[in-house]
Amino acid sequence: MRLFVALTPPPEVVGELWAAMAVLRANQPGLRWTTPEQWHLTLVFLGEVEDSARPELIERVGRVATRNPPLTLSFGAGGRFGNRVLWTRVEGETDRLRRLATSARAACRRCGLPVEDRPYRPHLTLARTRGDTEDLRTAVAQLDRFAGRPWTADRLHLVRSLLGAGPGHTARHERIISWPLGTG
């Protein structure tokens, strides 16, 4: 199974951001927009995980959830990774979010799973380009005015990604298991 560990924003926050992006989506039709159903904050991307590794993974990530309290987060402004990915920034308790991501990565490593070793950059991916031909600077500038409402991230999720099974042959995400944060 292709898996990742993530937090998901609540529906009212998703709706607020989607509505705020309406003009941006209309002005940038060449971008491949992610759908609100796909929106999540990836803490650890695992890729393909053998079925035999899942029980230990579930146990260890569950422990991470119990040891970390809920977080207050919000979305605001925008950014880009080159001319390939448009995203919105995560604001609020980002130091605690980074620690949660670090703990989740460590738990996955202890299961013997390969985990990327690069700094965690909290963001929500909004769109991707079809190549390096799009200039995302205008889109980033339009997002600079966005300041979303605060929300509480209170559950950690292990998510399965099914490539090509979503709308328009995008990925479909299915939660395998969720844990409440801070119950330990």
mmCIF file with all atom_site columns, C-alpha atoms in Angstrom:
data_model
loop_
_atom_site.group_PDB
_atom_site.id
_atom_site.type_symbol
_atom_site.label_atom_id
_atom_site.label_alt_id
_atom_site.label_comp_id
_atom_site.label_asym_id
_atom_site.label_entity_id
_atom_site.label_seq_id
_atom_site.pdbx_PDB_ins_code
_atom_site.Cartn_x
_atom_site.Cartn_y
_atom_site.Cartn_z
_atom_site.occupancy
_atom_site.B_iso_or_equiv
_atom_site.pdbx_formal_charge
_atom_site.auth_seq_id
_atom_site.auth_comp_id
_atom_site.auth_asym_id
_atom_site.auth_atom_id
_atom_site.pdbx_PDB_model_num
ATOM 1   C CA . MET A 1 1   ? 0.000   0.000  0.000   1.00 0.00 ? 1   MET A CA 1
ATOM 2   C CA . ARG A 1 2   ? 1.129   3.540  -0.782  1.00 0.00 ? 2   ARG A CA 1
ATOM 3   C CA . LEU A 1 3   ? 0.863   5.359  2.577   1.00 0.00 ? 3   LEU A CA 1
ATOM 4   C CA . PHE A 1 4   ? 1.472   8.682  4.292   1.00 0.00 ? 4   PHE A CA 1
ATOM 5   C CA . VAL A 1 5   ? 0.889   10.172 7.752   1.00 0.00 ? 5   VAL A CA 1
ATOM 6   C CA . ALA A 1 6   ? -1.082  13.418 7.796   1.00 0.00 ? 6   ALA A CA 1
ATOM 7   C CA . LEU A 1 7   ? -3.345  15.944 9.473   1.00 0.00 ? 7   LEU A CA 1
ATOM 8   C CA . THR A 1 8   ? -6.512  17.136 7.733   1.00 0.00 ? 8   THR A CA 1
ATOM 9   C CA . PRO A 1 9   ? -8.205  20.525 8.068   1.00 0.00 ? 9   PRO A CA 1
ATOM 10  C CA . PRO A 1 10  ? -11.900 20.617 9.031   1.00 0.00 ? 10  PRO A CA 1
ATOM 11  C CA . PRO A 1 11  ? -14.580 21.144 6.347   1.00 0.00 ? 11  PRO A CA 1
ATOM 12  C CA . GLU A 1 12  ? -15.261 24.797 7.263   1.00 0.00 ? 12  GLU A CA 1
ATOM 13  C CA . VAL A 1 13  ? -11.578 25.682 6.817   1.00 0.00 ? 13  VAL A CA 1
ATOM 14  C CA . VAL A 1 14  ? -11.416 23.771 3.535   1.00 0.00 ? 14  VAL A CA 1
ATOM 15  C CA . GLY A 1 15  ? -14.519 25.605 2.308   1.00 0.00 ? 15  GLY A CA 1
ATOM 16  C CA . GLU A 1 16  ? -13.109 28.990 3.300   1.00 0.00 ? 16  GLU A CA 1
ATOM 17  C CA . LEU A 1 17  ? -9.861  28.402 1.409   1.00 0.00 ? 17  LEU A CA 1
ATOM 18  C CA . TRP A 1 18  ? -11.616 26.931 -1.647  1.00 0.00 ? 18  TRP A CA 1
ATOM 19  C CA . ALA A 1 19  ? -13.924 29.967 -1.836  1.00 0.00 ? 19  ALA A CA 1
ATOM 20  C CA . ALA A 1 20  ? -10.996 32.368 -1.430  1.00 0.00 ? 20  ALA A CA 1
ATOM 21  C CA . MET A 1 21  ? -9.270  30.691 -4.386  1.00 0.00 ? 21  MET A CA 1
ATOM 22  C CA . ALA A 1 22  ? -12.216 31.002 -6.820  1.00 0.00 ? 22  ALA A CA 1
ATOM 23  C CA . VAL A 1 23  ? -10.786 33.982 -8.744  1.00 0.00 ? 23  VAL A CA 1
ATOM 24  C CA . LEU A 1 24  ? -7.321  32.478 -8.690  1.00 0.00 ? 24  LEU A CA 1
ATOM 25  C CA . ARG A 1 25  ? -8.604  29.192 -10.173 1.00 0.00 ? 25  ARG A CA 1
ATOM 26  C CA . ALA A 1 26  ? -10.467 31.108 -12.874 1.00 0.00 ? 26  ALA A CA 1
ATOM 27  C CA . ASN A 1 27  ? -7.370  33.169 -13.747 1.00 0.00 ? 27  ASN A CA 1
ATOM 28  C CA . GLN A 1 28  ? -5.000  30.173 -13.813 1.00 0.00 ? 28  GLN A CA 1
ATOM 29  C CA . PRO A 1 29  ? -6.831  27.495 -15.861 1.00 0.00 ? 29  PRO A CA 1
ATOM 30  C CA . GLY A 1 30  ? -3.570  25.870 -16.948 1.00 0.00 ? 30  GLY A CA 1
ATOM 31  C CA . LEU A 1 31  ? -2.827  24.608 -13.439 1.00 0.00 ? 31  LEU A CA 1
ATOM 32  C CA . ARG A 1 32  ? -3.828  21.165 -12.180 1.00 0.00 ? 32  ARG A CA 1
ATOM 33  C CA . TRP A 1 33  ? -5.739  22.110 -9.037  1.00 0.00 ? 33  TRP A CA 1
ATOM 34  C CA . THR A 1 34  ? -5.890  19.709 -6.116  1.00 0.00 ? 34  THR A CA 1
ATOM 35  C CA . THR A 1 35  ? -9.411  19.067 -4.892  1.00 0.00 ? 35  THR A CA 1
ATOM 36  C CA . PRO A 1 36  ? -10.543 19.927 -1.368  1.00 0.00 ? 36  PRO A CA 1
ATOM 37  C CA . GLU A 1 37  ? -11.154 16.219 -0.715  1.00 0.00 ? 37  GLU A CA 1
ATOM 38  C CA . GLN A 1 38  ? -7.404  15.674 -1.173  1.00 0.00 ? 38  GLN A CA 1
ATOM 39  C CA . TRP A 1 39  ? -6.244  18.477 1.105   1.00 0.00 ? 39  TRP A CA 1
ATOM 40  C CA . HIS A 1 40  ? -4.027  17.370 3.961   1.00 0.00 ? 40  HIS A CA 1
ATOM 41  C CA . LEU A 1 41  ? -0.779  18.253 5.685   1.00 0.00 ? 41  LEU A CA 1
ATOM 42  C CA . THR A 1 42  ? 1.642   15.430 5.010   1.00 0.00 ? 42  THR A CA 1
ATOM 43  C CA . LEU A 1 43  ? 3.919   14.771 7.975   1.00 0.00 ? 43  LEU A CA 1
ATOM 44  C CA . VAL A 1 44  ? 5.617   11.690 6.529   1.00 0.00 ? 44  VAL A CA 1
ATOM 45  C CA . PHE A 1 45  ? 5.354   10.261 3.026   1.00 0.00 ? 45  PHE A CA 1
ATOM 46  C CA . LEU A 1 46  ? 6.111   6.540  3.063   1.00 0.00 ? 46  LEU A CA 1
ATOM 47  C CA . GLY A 1 47  ? 5.387   5.336  -0.457  1.00 0.00 ? 47  GLY A CA 1
ATOM 48  C CA . GLU A 1 48  ? 4.778   1.607  -0.838  1.00 0.00 ? 48  GLU A CA 1
ATOM 49  C CA . VAL A 1 49  ? 4.624   -0.200 2.512   1.00 0.00 ? 49  VAL A CA 1
ATOM 50  C CA . GLU A 1 50  ? 4.465   -3.992 2.799   1.00 0.00 ? 50  GLU A CA 1
ATOM 51  C CA . ASP A 1 51  ? 1.432   -5.402 4.597   1.00 0.00 ? 51  ASP A CA 1
ATOM 52  C CA . SER A 1 52  ? 3.758   -7.080 7.102   1.00 0.00 ? 52  SER A CA 1
ATOM 53  C CA . ALA A 1 53  ? 5.100   -3.682 8.246   1.00 0.00 ? 53  ALA A CA 1
ATOM 54  C CA . ARG A 1 54  ? 1.684   -2.142 8.919   1.00 0.00 ? 54  ARG A CA 1
ATOM 55  C CA . PRO A 1 55  ? 0.950   -3.510 12.439  1.00 0.00 ? 55  PRO A CA 1
ATOM 56  C CA . GLU A 1 56  ? 4.180   -2.089 13.887  1.00 0.00 ? 56  GLU A CA 1
ATOM 57  C CA . LEU A 1 57  ? 3.681   1.155  11.940  1.00 0.00 ? 57  LEU A CA 1
ATOM 58  C CA . ILE A 1 58  ? 0.160   1.541  13.337  1.00 0.00 ? 58  ILE A CA 1
ATOM 59  C CA . GLU A 1 59  ? 1.384   0.874  16.875  1.00 0.00 ? 59  GLU A CA 1
ATOM 60  C CA . ARG A 1 60  ? 4.315   3.310  16.714  1.00 0.00 ? 60  ARG A CA 1
ATOM 61  C CA . VAL A 1 61  ? 2.468   6.161  14.977  1.00 0.00 ? 61  VAL A CA 1
ATOM 62  C CA . GLY A 1 62  ? -0.406  5.679  17.416  1.00 0.00 ? 62  GLY A CA 1
ATOM 63  C CA . ARG A 1 63  ? 2.032   6.260  20.287  1.00 0.00 ? 63  ARG A CA 1
ATOM 64  C CA . VAL A 1 64  ? 3.249   9.449  18.595  1.00 0.00 ? 64  VAL A CA 1
ATOM 65  C CA . ALA A 1 65  ? -0.352  10.688 18.477  1.00 0.00 ? 65  ALA A CA 1
ATOM 66  C CA . THR A 1 66  ? -0.961  10.064 22.176  1.00 0.00 ? 66  THR A CA 1
ATOM 67  C CA . ARG A 1 67  ? 2.237   11.940 23.127  1.00 0.00 ? 67  ARG A CA 1
ATOM 68  C CA . ASN A 1 68  ? 1.454   15.101 21.146  1.00 0.00 ? 68  ASN A CA 1
ATOM 69  C CA . PRO A 1 69  ? -1.402  17.449 22.072  1.00 0.00 ? 69  PRO A CA 1
ATOM 70  C CA . PRO A 1 70  ? -3.747  19.055 19.537  1.00 0.00 ? 70  PRO A CA 1
ATOM 71  C CA . LEU A 1 71  ? -2.376  22.004 17.554  1.00 0.00 ? 71  LEU A CA 1
ATOM 72  C CA . THR A 1 72  ? -3.879  25.342 16.579  1.00 0.00 ? 72  THR A CA 1
ATOM 73  C CA . LEU A 1 73  ? -3.099  26.040 12.920  1.00 0.00 ? 73  LEU A CA 1
ATOM 74  C CA . SER A 1 74  ? -4.292  28.253 10.087  1.00 0.00 ? 74  SER A CA 1
ATOM 75  C CA . PHE A 1 75  ? -3.598  28.770 6.398   1.00 0.00 ? 75  PHE A CA 1
ATOM 76  C CA . GLY A 1 76  ? -2.315  32.035 5.048   1.00 0.00 ? 76  GLY A CA 1
ATOM 77  C CA . ALA A 1 77  ? -0.490  33.563 2.123   1.00 0.00 ? 77  ALA A CA 1
ATOM 78  C CA . GLY A 1 78  ? 1.126   31.484 -0.569  1.00 0.00 ? 78  GLY A CA 1
ATOM 79  C CA . GLY A 1 79  ? 4.330   30.116 -1.897  1.00 0.00 ? 79  GLY A CA 1
ATOM 80  C CA . ARG A 1 80  ? 5.764   27.927 -4.603  1.00 0.00 ? 80  ARG A CA 1
ATOM 81  C CA . PHE A 1 81  ? 8.321   25.235 -5.154  1.00 0.00 ? 81  PHE A CA 1
ATOM 82  C CA . GLY A 1 82  ? 9.971   26.586 -8.316  1.00 0.00 ? 82  GLY A CA 1
ATOM 83  C CA . ASN A 1 83  ? 7.426   26.776 -11.100 1.00 0.00 ? 83  ASN A CA 1
ATOM 84  C CA . ARG A 1 84  ? 6.009   23.326 -10.336 1.00 0.00 ? 84  ARG A CA 1
ATOM 85  C CA . VAL A 1 85  ? 3.918   23.525 -7.135  1.00 0.00 ? 85  VAL A CA 1
ATOM 86  C CA . LEU A 1 86  ? 1.670   26.254 -5.689  1.00 0.00 ? 86  LEU A CA 1
ATOM 87  C CA . TRP A 1 87  ? 0.914   26.041 -1.985  1.00 0.00 ? 87  TRP A CA 1
ATOM 88  C CA . THR A 1 88  ? -0.470  27.928 0.973   1.00 0.00 ? 88  THR A CA 1
ATOM 89  C CA . ARG A 1 89  ? 1.517   28.393 4.143   1.00 0.00 ? 89  ARG A CA 1
ATOM 90  C CA . VAL A 1 90  ? 0.624   26.767 7.451   1.00 0.00 ? 90  VAL A CA 1
ATOM 91  C CA . GLU A 1 91  ? 0.702   29.193 10.359  1.00 0.00 ? 91  GLU A CA 1
ATOM 92  C CA . GLY A 1 92  ? 0.089   28.943 14.087  1.00 0.00 ? 92  GLY A CA 1
ATOM 93  C CA . GLU A 1 93  ? 1.843   26.356 16.238  1.00 0.00 ? 93  GLU A CA 1
ATOM 94  C CA . THR A 1 94  ? 4.299   25.421 13.506  1.00 0.00 ? 94  THR A CA 1
ATOM 95  C CA . ASP A 1 95  ? 7.165   24.603 15.899  1.00 0.00 ? 95  ASP A CA 1
ATOM 96  C CA . ARG A 1 96  ? 4.959   21.977 17.548  1.00 0.00 ? 96  ARG A CA 1
ATOM 97  C CA . LEU A 1 97  ? 3.852   20.809 14.086  1.00 0.00 ? 97  LEU A CA 1
ATOM 98  C CA . ARG A 1 98  ? 7.501   20.304 13.111  1.00 0.00 ? 98  ARG A CA 1
ATOM 99  C CA . ARG A 1 99  ? 8.113   18.330 16.308  1.00 0.00 ? 99  ARG A CA 1
ATOM 100 C CA . LEU A 1 100 ? 5.084   16.153 15.534  1.00 0.00 ? 100 LEU A CA 1
ATOM 101 C CA . ALA A 1 101 ? 6.408   15.522 12.022  1.00 0.00 ? 101 ALA A CA 1
ATOM 102 C CA . THR A 1 102 ? 9.859   14.692 13.427  1.00 0.00 ? 102 THR A CA 1
ATOM 103 C CA . SER A 1 103 ? 8.348   12.231 15.910  1.00 0.00 ? 103 SER A CA 1
ATOM 104 C CA . ALA A 1 104 ? 6.229   10.587 13.219  1.00 0.00 ? 104 ALA A CA 1
ATOM 105 C CA . ARG A 1 105 ? 9.272   10.249 10.946  1.00 0.00 ? 105 ARG A CA 1
ATOM 106 C CA . ALA A 1 106 ? 11.282  8.691  13.764  1.00 0.00 ? 106 ALA A CA 1
ATOM 107 C CA . ALA A 1 107 ? 8.491   6.188  14.455  1.00 0.00 ? 107 ALA A CA 1
ATOM 108 C CA . CYS A 1 108 ? 8.431   5.200  10.783  1.00 0.00 ? 108 CYS A CA 1
ATOM 109 C CA . ARG A 1 109 ? 12.214  4.805  10.702  1.00 0.00 ? 109 ARG A CA 1
ATOM 110 C CA . ARG A 1 110 ? 12.037  2.534  13.754  1.00 0.00 ? 110 ARG A CA 1
ATOM 111 C CA . CYS A 1 111 ? 9.738   0.318  11.678  1.00 0.00 ? 111 CYS A CA 1
ATOM 112 C CA . GLY A 1 112 ? 12.538  0.021  9.124   1.00 0.00 ? 112 GLY A CA 1
ATOM 113 C CA . LEU A 1 113 ? 10.755  2.206  6.563   1.00 0.00 ? 113 LEU A CA 1
ATOM 114 C CA . PRO A 1 114 ? 12.735  4.622  4.409   1.00 0.00 ? 114 PRO A CA 1
ATOM 115 C CA . VAL A 1 115 ? 11.880  8.238  5.227   1.00 0.00 ? 115 VAL A CA 1
ATOM 116 C CA . GLU A 1 116 ? 13.102  11.371 3.441   1.00 0.00 ? 116 GLU A CA 1
ATOM 117 C CA . ASP A 1 117 ? 15.739  13.204 5.399   1.00 0.00 ? 117 ASP A CA 1
ATOM 118 C CA . ARG A 1 118 ? 14.994  16.822 4.518   1.00 0.00 ? 118 ARG A CA 1
ATOM 119 C CA . PRO A 1 119 ? 13.633  19.662 6.635   1.00 0.00 ? 119 PRO A CA 1
ATOM 120 C CA . TYR A 1 120 ? 9.890   19.633 7.139   1.00 0.00 ? 120 TYR A CA 1
ATOM 121 C CA . ARG A 1 121 ? 8.189   22.589 5.401   1.00 0.00 ? 121 ARG A CA 1
ATOM 122 C CA . PRO A 1 122 ? 4.550   22.868 6.513   1.00 0.00 ? 122 PRO A CA 1
ATOM 123 C CA . HIS A 1 123 ? 2.335   23.648 3.517   1.00 0.00 ? 123 HIS A CA 1
ATOM 124 C CA . LEU A 1 124 ? -0.852  22.632 1.764   1.00 0.00 ? 124 LEU A CA 1
ATOM 125 C CA . THR A 1 125 ? -0.432  21.884 -1.937  1.00 0.00 ? 125 THR A CA 1
ATOM 126 C CA . LEU A 1 126 ? -3.050  23.735 -4.004  1.00 0.00 ? 126 LEU A CA 1
ATOM 127 C CA . ALA A 1 127 ? -1.943  23.150 -7.599  1.00 0.00 ? 127 ALA A CA 1
ATOM 128 C CA . ARG A 1 128 ? 0.745   21.734 -9.832  1.00 0.00 ? 128 ARG A CA 1
ATOM 129 C CA . THR A 1 129 ? 1.889   22.888 -13.233 1.00 0.00 ? 129 THR A CA 1
ATOM 130 C CA . ARG A 1 130 ? 2.081   20.710 -16.309 1.00 0.00 ? 130 ARG A CA 1
ATOM 131 C CA . GLY A 1 131 ? 5.740   21.650 -16.727 1.00 0.00 ? 131 GLY A CA 1
ATOM 132 C CA . ASP A 1 132 ? 8.038   24.559 -15.999 1.00 0.00 ? 132 ASP A CA 1
ATOM 133 C CA . THR A 1 133 ? 6.212   26.848 -18.436 1.00 0.00 ? 133 THR A CA 1
ATOM 134 C CA . GLU A 1 134 ? 3.746   28.334 -15.918 1.00 0.00 ? 134 GLU A CA 1
ATOM 135 C CA . ASP A 1 135 ? 4.833   31.370 -13.911 1.00 0.00 ? 135 ASP A CA 1
ATOM 136 C CA . LEU A 1 136 ? 3.409   30.963 -10.423 1.00 0.00 ? 136 LEU A CA 1
ATOM 137 C CA . ARG A 1 137 ? 4.502   34.378 -9.110  1.00 0.00 ? 137 ARG A CA 1
ATOM 138 C CA . THR A 1 138 ? 1.129   36.000 -9.906  1.00 0.00 ? 138 THR A CA 1
ATOM 139 C CA . ALA A 1 139 ? -0.753  33.228 -8.113  1.00 0.00 ? 139 ALA A CA 1
ATOM 140 C CA . VAL A 1 140 ? 1.523   33.528 -5.076  1.00 0.00 ? 140 VAL A CA 1
ATOM 141 C CA . ALA A 1 141 ? 0.969   37.300 -4.997  1.00 0.00 ? 141 ALA A CA 1
ATOM 142 C CA . GLN A 1 142 ? -2.821  36.797 -5.054  1.00 0.00 ? 142 GLN A CA 1
ATOM 143 C CA . LEU A 1 143 ? -2.605  34.338 -2.169  1.00 0.00 ? 143 LEU A CA 1
ATOM 144 C CA . ASP A 1 144 ? -0.584  36.796 -0.075  1.00 0.00 ? 144 ASP A CA 1
ATOM 145 C CA . ARG A 1 145 ? -3.836  38.498 0.930   1.00 0.00 ? 145 ARG A CA 1
ATOM 146 C CA . PHE A 1 146 ? -5.403  35.289 2.262   1.00 0.00 ? 146 PHE A CA 1
ATOM 147 C CA . ALA A 1 147 ? -5.531  34.769 6.028   1.00 0.00 ? 147 ALA A CA 1
ATOM 148 C CA . GLY A 1 148 ? -7.611  31.787 7.080   1.00 0.00 ? 148 GLY A CA 1
ATOM 149 C CA . ARG A 1 149 ? -9.356  31.189 10.352  1.00 0.00 ? 149 ARG A CA 1
ATOM 150 C CA . PRO A 1 150 ? -7.568  29.183 13.066  1.00 0.00 ? 150 PRO A CA 1
ATOM 151 C CA . TRP A 1 151 ? -8.468  25.525 13.431  1.00 0.00 ? 151 TRP A CA 1
ATOM 152 C CA . THR A 1 152 ? -7.548  22.711 15.772  1.00 0.00 ? 152 THR A CA 1
ATOM 153 C CA . ALA A 1 153 ? -5.692  19.706 14.408  1.00 0.00 ? 153 ALA A CA 1
ATOM 154 C CA . ASP A 1 154 ? -6.782  17.030 16.870  1.00 0.00 ? 154 ASP A CA 1
ATOM 155 C CA . ARG A 1 155 ? -6.363  13.766 14.924  1.00 0.00 ? 155 ARG A CA 1
ATOM 156 C CA . LEU A 1 156 ? -3.437  12.093 13.204  1.00 0.00 ? 156 LEU A CA 1
ATOM 157 C CA . HIS A 1 157 ? -4.174  9.877  10.186  1.00 0.00 ? 157 HIS A CA 1
ATOM 158 C CA . LEU A 1 158 ? -2.503  7.028  8.351   1.00 0.00 ? 158 LEU A CA 1
ATOM 159 C CA . VAL A 1 159 ? -3.694  7.488  4.775   1.00 0.00 ? 159 VAL A CA 1
ATOM 160 C CA . ARG A 1 160 ? -3.619  5.238  1.728   1.00 0.00 ? 160 ARG A CA 1
ATOM 161 C CA . SER A 1 161 ? -3.083  6.915  -1.640  1.00 0.00 ? 161 SER A CA 1
ATOM 162 C CA . LEU A 1 162 ? -4.599  5.226  -4.673  1.00 0.00 ? 162 LEU A CA 1
ATOM 163 C CA . LEU A 1 163 ? -2.984  6.763  -7.739  1.00 0.00 ? 163 LEU A CA 1
ATOM 164 C CA . GLY A 1 164 ? -5.361  7.449  -10.625 1.00 0.00 ? 164 GLY A CA 1
ATOM 165 C CA . ALA A 1 165 ? -8.467  6.388  -8.651  1.00 0.00 ? 165 ALA A CA 1
ATOM 166 C CA . GLY A 1 166 ? -9.731  9.908  -7.904  1.00 0.00 ? 166 GLY A CA 1
ATOM 167 C CA . PRO A 1 167 ? -11.617 12.453 -10.008 1.00 0.00 ? 167 PRO A CA 1
ATOM 168 C CA . GLY A 1 168 ? -9.857  13.222 -13.286 1.00 0.00 ? 168 GLY A CA 1
ATOM 169 C CA . HIS A 1 169 ? -7.425  10.357 -12.655 1.00 0.00 ? 169 HIS A CA 1
ATOM 170 C CA . THR A 1 170 ? -5.959  12.087 -9.604  1.00 0.00 ? 170 THR A CA 1
ATOM 171 C CA . ALA A 1 171 ? -5.087  10.192 -6.433  1.00 0.00 ? 171 ALA A CA 1
ATOM 172 C CA . ARG A 1 172 ? -7.856  9.118  -4.084  1.00 0.00 ? 172 ARG A CA 1
ATOM 173 C CA . HIS A 1 173 ? -6.997  9.169  -0.382  1.00 0.00 ? 173 HIS A CA 1
ATOM 174 C CA . GLU A 1 174 ? -8.482  6.728  2.121   1.00 0.00 ? 174 GLU A CA 1
ATOM 175 C CA . ARG A 1 175 ? -7.887  6.952  5.845   1.00 0.00 ? 175 ARG A CA 1
ATOM 176 C CA . ILE A 1 176 ? -6.672  3.601  7.142   1.00 0.00 ? 176 ILE A CA 1
ATOM 177 C CA . ILE A 1 177 ? -6.707  4.582  10.804  1.00 0.00 ? 177 ILE A CA 1
ATOM 178 C CA . SER A 1 178 ? -6.946  7.793  12.835  1.00 0.00 ? 178 SER A CA 1
ATOM 179 C CA . TRP A 1 179 ? -5.774  8.580  16.336  1.00 0.00 ? 179 TRP A CA 1
ATOM 180 C CA . PRO A 1 180 ? -6.788  11.467 18.595  1.00 0.00 ? 180 PRO A CA 1
ATOM 181 C CA . LEU A 1 181 ? -3.872  13.693 19.536  1.00 0.00 ? 181 LEU A CA 1
ATOM 182 C CA . GLY A 1 182 ? -2.854  14.049 23.163  1.00 0.00 ? 182 GLY A CA 1
ATOM 183 C CA . THR A 1 183 ? -4.694  11.177 24.792  1.00 0.00 ? 183 THR A CA 1
ATOM 184 C CA . GLY A 1 184 ? -1.656  9.646  26.546  1.00 0.00 ? 184 GLY A CA 1
#
